[in-house]
Each structure stands twice: as structure tokens, then as C-alpha cells.
Amino acid sequence: MAEFVVEFGKDGRPVEADGRLDAAAFHRNHQPIWAVLQKFLEGKSGDVLEAGSGTGQHVVFFARHTPDITWWPSDLNEQHLKSITAWRAHAGLPNVRPPLRIDLSDPAWCKEMSDGSGPSKLLAVLCANVIHIAPWRVAEGLFAGAGRYLRSDGRFFLYGPFKRDGQHTALSNAVFDTSLRESNPEWGVRDIADVEQLASRNGLALREIVNMPANNLILVLGRSGAD
Ligand SMILES: C[S@@+](CC[C@H](N)C(=O)[O-])C[C@H]1O[C@@H](n2cnc3c(N)ncnc32)[C@H](O)[C@@H]1O
């Protein structure tokens, strides 16, 4: 069953004194997501940005396995930014940067993306469990930024539940979708066809769909026309 999280990162271990949040979803999702990322990242170097990092646990876990890659977590929620900062300090990894404050509904993402203090052109963008728990304009801003900042050989990994051709892929996703829309009419499980249209408007194209546990998917996107 997909996750619906209002107060994200408060359903795992109690909040640590330094602000580290623990999300139950992290413990379920990080290994399957890593299995997909690893295939692409292995042997490569560069900057990878996670959009909507939440607690920061994913970035720290992935960074431990990829010393040649610099990880840039981001979020807009204050408690999440604090938690990411605390997880980064706790891990003490040299390849995790302080979190960027990115509101994904802004297509420019943040000033650091263009003033030289942020990442270089991105080897990868990762976004997990965000676009169905946010208005569609967040997906629009996410794709605008990915289209602008992704390297020509880069990949954009989008994890979550999705509809295919207007149909839910499982009853649990349909129930989840209803609960999302009841909470906020602007939220909801997105259709792959709408995501593909958005991708194409931003110079991106769907390369692969990877089945994940609990009726989730990873959509792997790259630049249109690139390798
Ligand atoms: C369900 S949590 C997922 C967190 C993390 N990606 C994970 O999978 O563990 C959704 C995250 O999206 C973030 N988010 C929601 N709207 C956003 C926006 N407009 N800009 C950036 N982040 C946003 C929330 O603050 C939260 O951290």
C-alpha cells in the first residue's frame, strides 16, 4: 500500500534531540530504490539532487554507497530541512551537501542552481513519493527544473504510485487515491500519460518503467533524443 503522510517522518523511531526524523517508509523503500539507482550510478561521478528529501535518510544511505557522487538533498519544509541537516551531521559523509531549500512549484527551484554555489549539471535527479501528495504545479516545477538542470546523459528517477491509461494498477492504489483527493482535491495518484506529456514539454522522455514493491513504480526519464 502506498504511503500517505501528513507529518512525514514521525511514524518511525521517536524524533531525535538533534531533529533527526525517522520515516517508516524509508525502511520499506530504500533498498528497492537503491537497486534501481545503483545500476545507473555505478562507476559514474557527478552531482545528484534529491527533490523533496523528507527526513534525509535516503540521501545518506545512497551517499554511503557512492563516494564519487555528490548528493544534494532538498525540501521546503522546515522540520525536514532540520532533519536532513541532522542526518548529514550524524553520518559525517563528505559527499552530502547541506540541504537546498527548494519549493518545487518554482520552476527555477532555487538561486543556488544558477549562482554557482549549487550543483553542476546533474547526473541524476531523484524524487520519491512527492508528486501525488502535492498539487500538479509541483510536478510542473519539478519537470521544468529537471529539464533545465539534467546533464545530457543524466537520468531522472521518479518513484511512487501511478495510473496507467487512466486505470489504477491495484485496488490499494485506488483507495489511496480517494483518500488523497479527500484530503486535498489538488492531490492524487498521477497518470503515466500525463507525466509523459509533461516530460515532453520539458525536453525529457520516458526510458523505462520499473515495477517496485507494493504497486509502486520508478519512471526513469532522460533527455529526449539523447543516449
Ligand atoms: C511523502 S514525503 C516523501 C519524502 C521522501 N522523498 C521519501 O520518499 O522518504 C513528501 C515530501 O515532499 C515534500 N514536498 C511537498 N511539497 C513540496 C514542494 N512544493 N517543494 C518541495 N518539496 C515538497 C514534503 O516536504 C515531503 O518532504
mmCIF file of C-alpha atoms and ligand atoms in Angstrom:
data_model
loop_
_atom_site.group_PDB
_atom_site.id
_atom_site.type_symbol
_atom_site.label_atom_id
_atom_site.label_comp_id
_atom_site.label_asym_id
_atom_site.label_seq_id
_atom_site.Cartn_x
_atom_site.Cartn_y
_atom_site.Cartn_z
ATOM 1 C CA MET A 1 0.000 0.000 0.000
ATOM 2 C CA ALA A 2 1.394 3.382 -0.946
ATOM 3 C CA GLU A 3 2.166 5.945 1.690
ATOM 4 C CA PHE A 4 0.071 8.917 2.678
ATOM 5 C CA VAL A 5 1.985 11.070 5.088
ATOM 6 C CA VAL A 6 0.795 14.285 6.678
ATOM 7 C CA GLU A 7 3.505 14.657 9.301
ATOM 8 C CA PHE A 8 6.266 12.944 7.430
ATOM 9 C CA GLY A 9 8.996 11.188 9.411
ATOM 10 C CA LYS A 10 7.092 10.845 12.678
ATOM 11 C CA ASP A 11 5.933 7.253 12.235
ATOM 12 C CA GLY A 12 9.273 5.541 12.850
ATOM 13 C CA ARG A 13 11.566 5.922 15.837
ATOM 14 C CA PRO A 14 10.877 8.916 18.137
ATOM 15 C CA VAL A 15 12.324 12.210 16.908
ATOM 16 C CA GLU A 16 15.974 12.519 17.997
ATOM 17 C CA ALA A 17 17.115 15.509 20.082
ATOM 18 C CA ASP A 18 19.051 16.855 17.084
ATOM 19 C CA GLY A 19 15.934 16.822 14.909
ATOM 20 C CA ARG A 20 16.559 13.585 13.013
ATOM 21 C CA LEU A 21 13.211 12.219 11.840
ATOM 22 C CA ASP A 22 12.656 8.562 11.057
ATOM 23 C CA ALA A 23 10.136 7.557 8.399
ATOM 24 C CA ALA A 24 8.761 4.045 8.327
ATOM 25 C CA ALA A 25 8.613 4.427 4.529
ATOM 26 C CA PHE A 26 12.387 4.806 4.381
ATOM 27 C CA HIS A 27 12.869 1.350 5.885
ATOM 28 C CA ARG A 28 10.467 -0.178 3.338
ATOM 29 C CA ASN A 29 11.676 1.697 0.263
ATOM 30 C CA HIS A 30 15.382 2.431 0.361
ATOM 31 C CA GLN A 31 16.698 -0.987 -0.710
ATOM 32 C CA PRO A 32 14.389 -1.407 -3.725
ATOM 33 C CA ILE A 33 15.059 2.185 -4.843
ATOM 34 C CA TRP A 34 18.795 1.693 -4.379
ATOM 35 C CA ALA A 35 18.726 -1.445 -6.541
ATOM 36 C CA VAL A 36 17.440 0.680 -9.438
ATOM 37 C CA LEU A 37 19.697 3.704 -8.842
ATOM 38 C CA GLN A 38 22.795 1.567 -8.422
ATOM 39 C CA LYS A 39 22.562 0.161 -11.943
ATOM 40 C CA PHE A 40 22.820 3.659 -13.378
ATOM 41 C CA LEU A 41 25.185 5.279 -10.859
ATOM 42 C CA GLU A 42 27.780 2.514 -10.643
ATOM 43 C CA GLY A 43 31.157 3.730 -11.941
ATOM 44 C CA LYS A 44 29.916 7.294 -12.514
ATOM 45 C CA SER A 45 30.716 10.589 -10.791
ATOM 46 C CA GLY A 46 28.890 13.889 -10.596
ATOM 47 C CA ASP A 47 26.089 15.677 -8.774
ATOM 48 C CA VAL A 48 22.769 14.065 -7.861
ATOM 49 C CA LEU A 49 19.882 16.091 -6.474
ATOM 50 C CA GLU A 50 17.019 14.646 -4.482
ATOM 51 C CA ALA A 51 13.819 16.695 -4.677
ATOM 52 C CA GLY A 52 11.548 16.539 -1.625
ATOM 53 C CA SER A 53 14.033 14.599 0.516
ATOM 54 C CA GLY A 54 11.812 14.442 3.616
ATOM 55 C CA THR A 55 13.839 13.106 6.539
ATOM 56 C CA GLY A 56 17.144 12.945 4.598
ATOM 57 C CA GLN A 57 17.615 9.240 5.278
ATOM 58 C CA HIS A 58 17.601 8.234 1.594
ATOM 59 C CA VAL A 59 20.392 10.612 0.607
ATOM 60 C CA VAL A 60 22.595 9.496 3.485
ATOM 61 C CA PHE A 61 22.069 5.824 2.662
ATOM 62 C CA PHE A 62 22.756 6.292 -1.054
ATOM 63 C CA ALA A 63 25.786 8.536 -0.413
ATOM 64 C CA ARG A 64 27.435 5.857 1.721
ATOM 65 C CA HIS A 65 27.478 3.584 -1.343
ATOM 66 C CA THR A 66 28.680 6.212 -3.838
ATOM 67 C CA PRO A 67 31.795 8.074 -2.640
ATOM 68 C CA ASP A 68 32.389 9.542 -6.134
ATOM 69 C CA ILE A 69 28.972 11.165 -6.263
ATOM 70 C CA THR A 70 27.989 14.399 -4.527
ATOM 71 C CA TRP A 71 24.452 14.307 -3.146
ATOM 72 C CA TRP A 72 22.285 17.424 -2.832
ATOM 73 C CA PRO A 73 19.202 16.865 -0.672
ATOM 74 C CA SER A 74 16.381 19.414 -0.773
ATOM 75 C CA ASP A 75 12.961 20.169 0.660
ATOM 76 C CA LEU A 76 10.841 23.173 1.604
ATOM 77 C CA ASN A 77 9.500 22.034 4.984
ATOM 78 C CA GLU A 78 11.455 23.480 7.945
ATOM 79 C CA GLN A 79 11.364 20.314 10.062
ATOM 80 C CA HIS A 80 12.516 18.260 7.097
ATOM 81 C CA LEU A 81 15.376 20.662 6.356
ATOM 82 C CA LYS A 82 16.394 20.393 10.011
ATOM 83 C CA SER A 83 16.202 16.608 9.902
ATOM 84 C CA ILE A 84 18.271 16.435 6.693
ATOM 85 C CA THR A 85 20.891 18.697 8.298
ATOM 86 C CA ALA A 86 20.977 16.463 11.383
ATOM 87 C CA TRP A 87 21.212 13.205 9.378
ATOM 88 C CA ARG A 88 24.042 14.763 7.354
ATOM 89 C CA ALA A 89 25.948 15.724 10.524
ATOM 90 C CA HIS A 90 25.262 12.325 12.095
ATOM 91 C CA ALA A 91 26.586 10.473 9.030
ATOM 92 C CA GLY A 92 29.627 12.736 8.625
ATOM 93 C CA LEU A 93 29.879 11.895 4.936
ATOM 94 C CA PRO A 94 31.956 14.282 2.799
ATOM 95 C CA ASN A 95 29.761 13.702 -0.263
ATOM 96 C CA VAL A 96 26.474 15.004 1.183
ATOM 97 C CA ARG A 97 25.893 18.751 0.828
ATOM 98 C CA PRO A 98 23.679 20.820 3.151
ATOM 99 C CA PRO A 99 20.043 20.739 2.064
ATOM 100 C CA LEU A 100 18.846 23.212 -0.534
ATOM 101 C CA ARG A 101 15.558 24.951 0.190
ATOM 102 C CA ILE A 102 13.643 24.174 -2.981
ATOM 103 C CA ASP A 103 9.961 24.807 -3.474
ATOM 104 C CA LEU A 104 9.316 22.615 -6.482
ATOM 105 C CA SER A 105 6.397 24.738 -7.586
ATOM 106 C CA ASP A 106 9.051 27.286 -8.622
ATOM 107 C CA PRO A 107 10.443 26.103 -11.991
ATOM 108 C CA ALA A 108 13.813 27.766 -11.207
ATOM 109 C CA TRP A 109 13.988 25.656 -7.994
ATOM 110 C CA CYS A 110 16.374 27.945 -6.035
ATOM 111 C CA LYS A 111 19.043 30.598 -6.595
ATOM 112 C CA GLU A 112 21.881 28.146 -5.853
ATOM 113 C CA MET A 113 21.081 26.324 -9.106
ATOM 114 C CA SER A 114 22.299 29.325 -11.085
ATOM 115 C CA ASP A 115 24.660 31.362 -8.848
ATOM 116 C CA GLY A 116 27.493 28.792 -8.781
ATOM 117 C CA SER A 117 27.008 27.720 -5.150
ATOM 118 C CA GLY A 118 24.821 24.727 -6.019
ATOM 119 C CA PRO A 119 25.385 21.589 -8.045
ATOM 120 C CA SER A 120 26.799 21.421 -11.554
ATOM 121 C CA LYS A 121 24.647 19.965 -14.308
ATOM 122 C CA LEU A 122 23.016 16.941 -12.719
ATOM 123 C CA LEU A 123 23.978 13.339 -13.308
ATOM 124 C CA ALA A 124 20.631 12.385 -11.796
ATOM 125 C CA VAL A 125 17.511 13.737 -10.155
ATOM 126 C CA LEU A 126 15.618 11.560 -7.695
ATOM 127 C CA CYS A 127 12.121 12.312 -6.452
ATOM 128 C CA ALA A 128 10.240 9.791 -4.322
ATOM 129 C CA ASN A 129 6.647 9.990 -3.149
ATOM 130 C CA VAL A 130 6.118 13.683 -3.816
ATOM 131 C CA ILE A 131 4.009 14.455 -6.879
ATOM 132 C CA HIS A 132 0.847 12.671 -5.732
ATOM 133 C CA ILE A 133 0.964 14.456 -2.344
ATOM 134 C CA ALA A 134 1.238 17.895 -3.914
ATOM 135 C CA PRO A 135 -0.656 19.994 -6.463
ATOM 136 C CA TRP A 136 0.122 19.329 -10.139
ATOM 137 C CA ARG A 137 2.064 22.614 -10.341
ATOM 138 C CA VAL A 138 4.708 20.910 -8.136
ATOM 139 C CA ALA A 139 5.140 18.218 -10.795
ATOM 140 C CA GLU A 140 5.315 21.005 -13.405
ATOM 141 C CA GLY A 141 8.086 22.802 -11.496
ATOM 142 C CA LEU A 142 9.910 19.540 -10.808
ATOM 143 C CA PHE A 143 9.978 18.656 -14.506
ATOM 144 C CA ALA A 144 10.901 22.192 -15.567
ATOM 145 C CA GLY A 145 13.942 22.054 -13.291
ATOM 146 C CA ALA A 146 14.880 18.515 -14.289
ATOM 147 C CA GLY A 147 14.637 19.533 -17.944
ATOM 148 C CA ARG A 148 16.855 22.545 -17.329
ATOM 149 C CA TYR A 149 19.482 21.082 -14.992
ATOM 150 C CA LEU A 150 19.882 17.440 -16.067
ATOM 151 C CA ARG A 151 23.066 16.507 -17.939
ATOM 152 C CA SER A 152 22.657 15.248 -21.492
ATOM 153 C CA ASP A 153 23.498 11.729 -20.244
ATOM 154 C CA GLY A 154 21.598 12.182 -16.970
ATOM 155 C CA ARG A 155 18.571 10.338 -15.636
ATOM 156 C CA PHE A 156 15.532 11.425 -13.658
ATOM 157 C CA PHE A 157 14.115 8.758 -11.310
ATOM 158 C CA LEU A 158 10.520 9.338 -10.244
ATOM 159 C CA TYR A 159 9.212 6.909 -7.614
ATOM 160 C CA GLY A 160 5.626 6.484 -6.486
ATOM 161 C CA PRO A 161 2.230 5.030 -7.344
ATOM 162 C CA PHE A 162 0.967 5.792 -10.880
ATOM 163 C CA LYS A 163 -2.095 5.100 -13.008
ATOM 164 C CA ARG A 164 -1.655 3.510 -16.457
ATOM 165 C CA ASP A 165 -4.050 4.722 -19.172
ATOM 166 C CA GLY A 166 -6.410 6.154 -16.577
ATOM 167 C CA GLN A 167 -6.588 2.903 -14.589
ATOM 168 C CA HIS A 168 -5.175 2.194 -11.167
ATOM 169 C CA THR A 169 -2.725 -0.689 -11.116
ATOM 170 C CA ALA A 170 -4.137 -2.046 -7.837
ATOM 171 C CA LEU A 171 -7.192 -1.644 -5.622
ATOM 172 C CA SER A 172 -4.973 -0.363 -2.793
ATOM 173 C CA ASN A 173 -3.784 2.479 -5.052
ATOM 174 C CA ALA A 174 -7.407 3.365 -5.909
ATOM 175 C CA VAL A 175 -8.278 3.535 -2.202
ATOM 176 C CA PHE A 176 -5.157 5.596 -1.553
ATOM 177 C CA ASP A 177 -6.046 7.960 -4.415
ATOM 178 C CA THR A 178 -9.508 8.543 -2.945
ATOM 179 C CA SER A 179 -8.006 9.316 0.474
ATOM 180 C CA LEU A 180 -5.534 11.737 -1.092
ATOM 181 C CA ARG A 181 -8.247 13.595 -3.012
ATOM 182 C CA GLU A 182 -10.447 13.766 0.096
ATOM 183 C CA SER A 183 -7.550 15.384 1.969
ATOM 184 C CA ASN A 184 -6.802 17.817 -0.839
ATOM 185 C CA PRO A 185 -8.608 17.918 -4.191
ATOM 186 C CA GLU A 186 -5.340 19.018 -5.854
ATOM 187 C CA TRP A 187 -3.556 15.823 -4.780
ATOM 188 C CA GLY A 188 -3.893 12.401 -6.339
ATOM 189 C CA VAL A 189 -2.163 9.446 -7.980
ATOM 190 C CA ARG A 190 -0.857 10.687 -11.347
ATOM 191 C CA ASP A 191 -1.275 9.029 -14.726
ATOM 192 C CA ILE A 192 1.853 7.983 -16.618
ATOM 193 C CA ALA A 193 0.406 9.531 -19.803
ATOM 194 C CA ASP A 194 0.175 12.964 -18.093
ATOM 195 C CA VAL A 195 3.707 12.572 -16.771
ATOM 196 C CA GLU A 196 4.951 11.710 -20.276
ATOM 197 C CA GLN A 197 3.279 14.812 -21.722
ATOM 198 C CA LEU A 198 4.862 16.953 -19.034
ATOM 199 C CA ALA A 199 8.213 15.313 -19.724
ATOM 200 C CA SER A 200 7.982 16.006 -23.421
ATOM 201 C CA ARG A 201 7.166 19.701 -22.821
ATOM 202 C CA ASN A 202 10.446 19.884 -20.875
ATOM 203 C CA GLY A 203 12.706 18.061 -23.314
ATOM 204 C CA LEU A 204 12.530 14.762 -21.424
ATOM 205 C CA ALA A 205 11.312 11.311 -22.382
ATOM 206 C CA LEU A 206 10.348 8.160 -20.517
ATOM 207 C CA ARG A 207 13.059 5.494 -20.915
ATOM 208 C CA GLU A 208 11.942 2.729 -18.606
ATOM 209 C CA ILE A 209 9.237 1.751 -16.139
ATOM 210 C CA VAL A 210 10.457 -0.373 -13.245
ATOM 211 C CA ASN A 211 7.970 -2.310 -11.118
ATOM 212 C CA MET A 212 8.548 -1.795 -7.408
ATOM 213 C CA PRO A 213 7.110 -3.473 -4.297
ATOM 214 C CA ALA A 214 3.613 -2.553 -3.083
ATOM 215 C CA ASN A 215 2.348 -1.471 -6.522
ATOM 216 C CA ASN A 216 4.750 1.422 -6.850
ATOM 217 C CA LEU A 217 6.843 2.207 -9.933
ATOM 218 C CA ILE A 218 10.005 4.039 -10.807
ATOM 219 C CA LEU A 219 9.716 6.056 -14.009
ATOM 220 C CA VAL A 220 13.188 6.541 -15.465
ATOM 221 C CA LEU A 221 13.443 9.577 -17.724
ATOM 222 C CA GLY A 222 16.242 11.046 -19.793
ATOM 223 C CA ARG A 223 16.719 13.871 -22.260
ATOM 224 C CA SER A 224 14.692 13.478 -25.448
ATOM 225 C CA GLY A 225 16.914 12.321 -28.252
ATOM 226 C CA ALA A 226 19.986 11.729 -26.034
ATOM 227 C CA ASP A 227 21.590 8.353 -25.294
HETATM 228 C C1 LIG B 1 5.843 11.768 1.481
HETATM 229 S S1 LIG B 1 7.210 12.804 1.703
HETATM 230 C C2 LIG B 1 8.478 11.880 0.857
HETATM 231 C C3 LIG B 1 9.853 12.175 1.371
HETATM 232 C C4 LIG B 1 11.000 11.376 0.747
HETATM 233 N N1 LIG B 1 11.128 11.679 -0.651
HETATM 234 C C5 LIG B 1 10.825 9.910 0.938
HETATM 235 O O1 LIG B 1 10.442 9.219 -0.009
HETATM 236 O O2 LIG B 1 11.087 9.431 2.046
HETATM 237 C C6 LIG B 1 6.888 14.154 0.597
HETATM 238 C C7 LIG B 1 7.935 15.232 0.665
HETATM 239 O O3 LIG B 1 7.662 16.209 -0.347
HETATM 240 C C8 LIG B 1 7.941 17.478 0.183
HETATM 241 N N2 LIG B 1 7.241 18.494 -0.603
HETATM 242 C C9 LIG B 1 5.907 18.676 -0.701
HETATM 243 N N3 LIG B 1 5.637 19.754 -1.463
HETATM 244 C C10 LIG B 1 6.829 20.252 -1.871
HETATM 245 C C11 LIG B 1 7.228 21.359 -2.665
HETATM 246 N N4 LIG B 1 6.328 22.186 -3.201
HETATM 247 N N5 LIG B 1 8.551 21.574 -2.854
HETATM 248 C C12 LIG B 1 9.470 20.741 -2.309
HETATM 249 N N6 LIG B 1 9.145 19.681 -1.539
HETATM 250 C C13 LIG B 1 7.846 19.436 -1.322
HETATM 251 C C14 LIG B 1 7.484 17.377 1.626
HETATM 252 O O4 LIG B 1 8.023 18.397 2.457
HETATM 253 C C15 LIG B 1 7.980 15.989 1.986
HETATM 254 O O5 LIG B 1 9.282 16.024 2.462
#
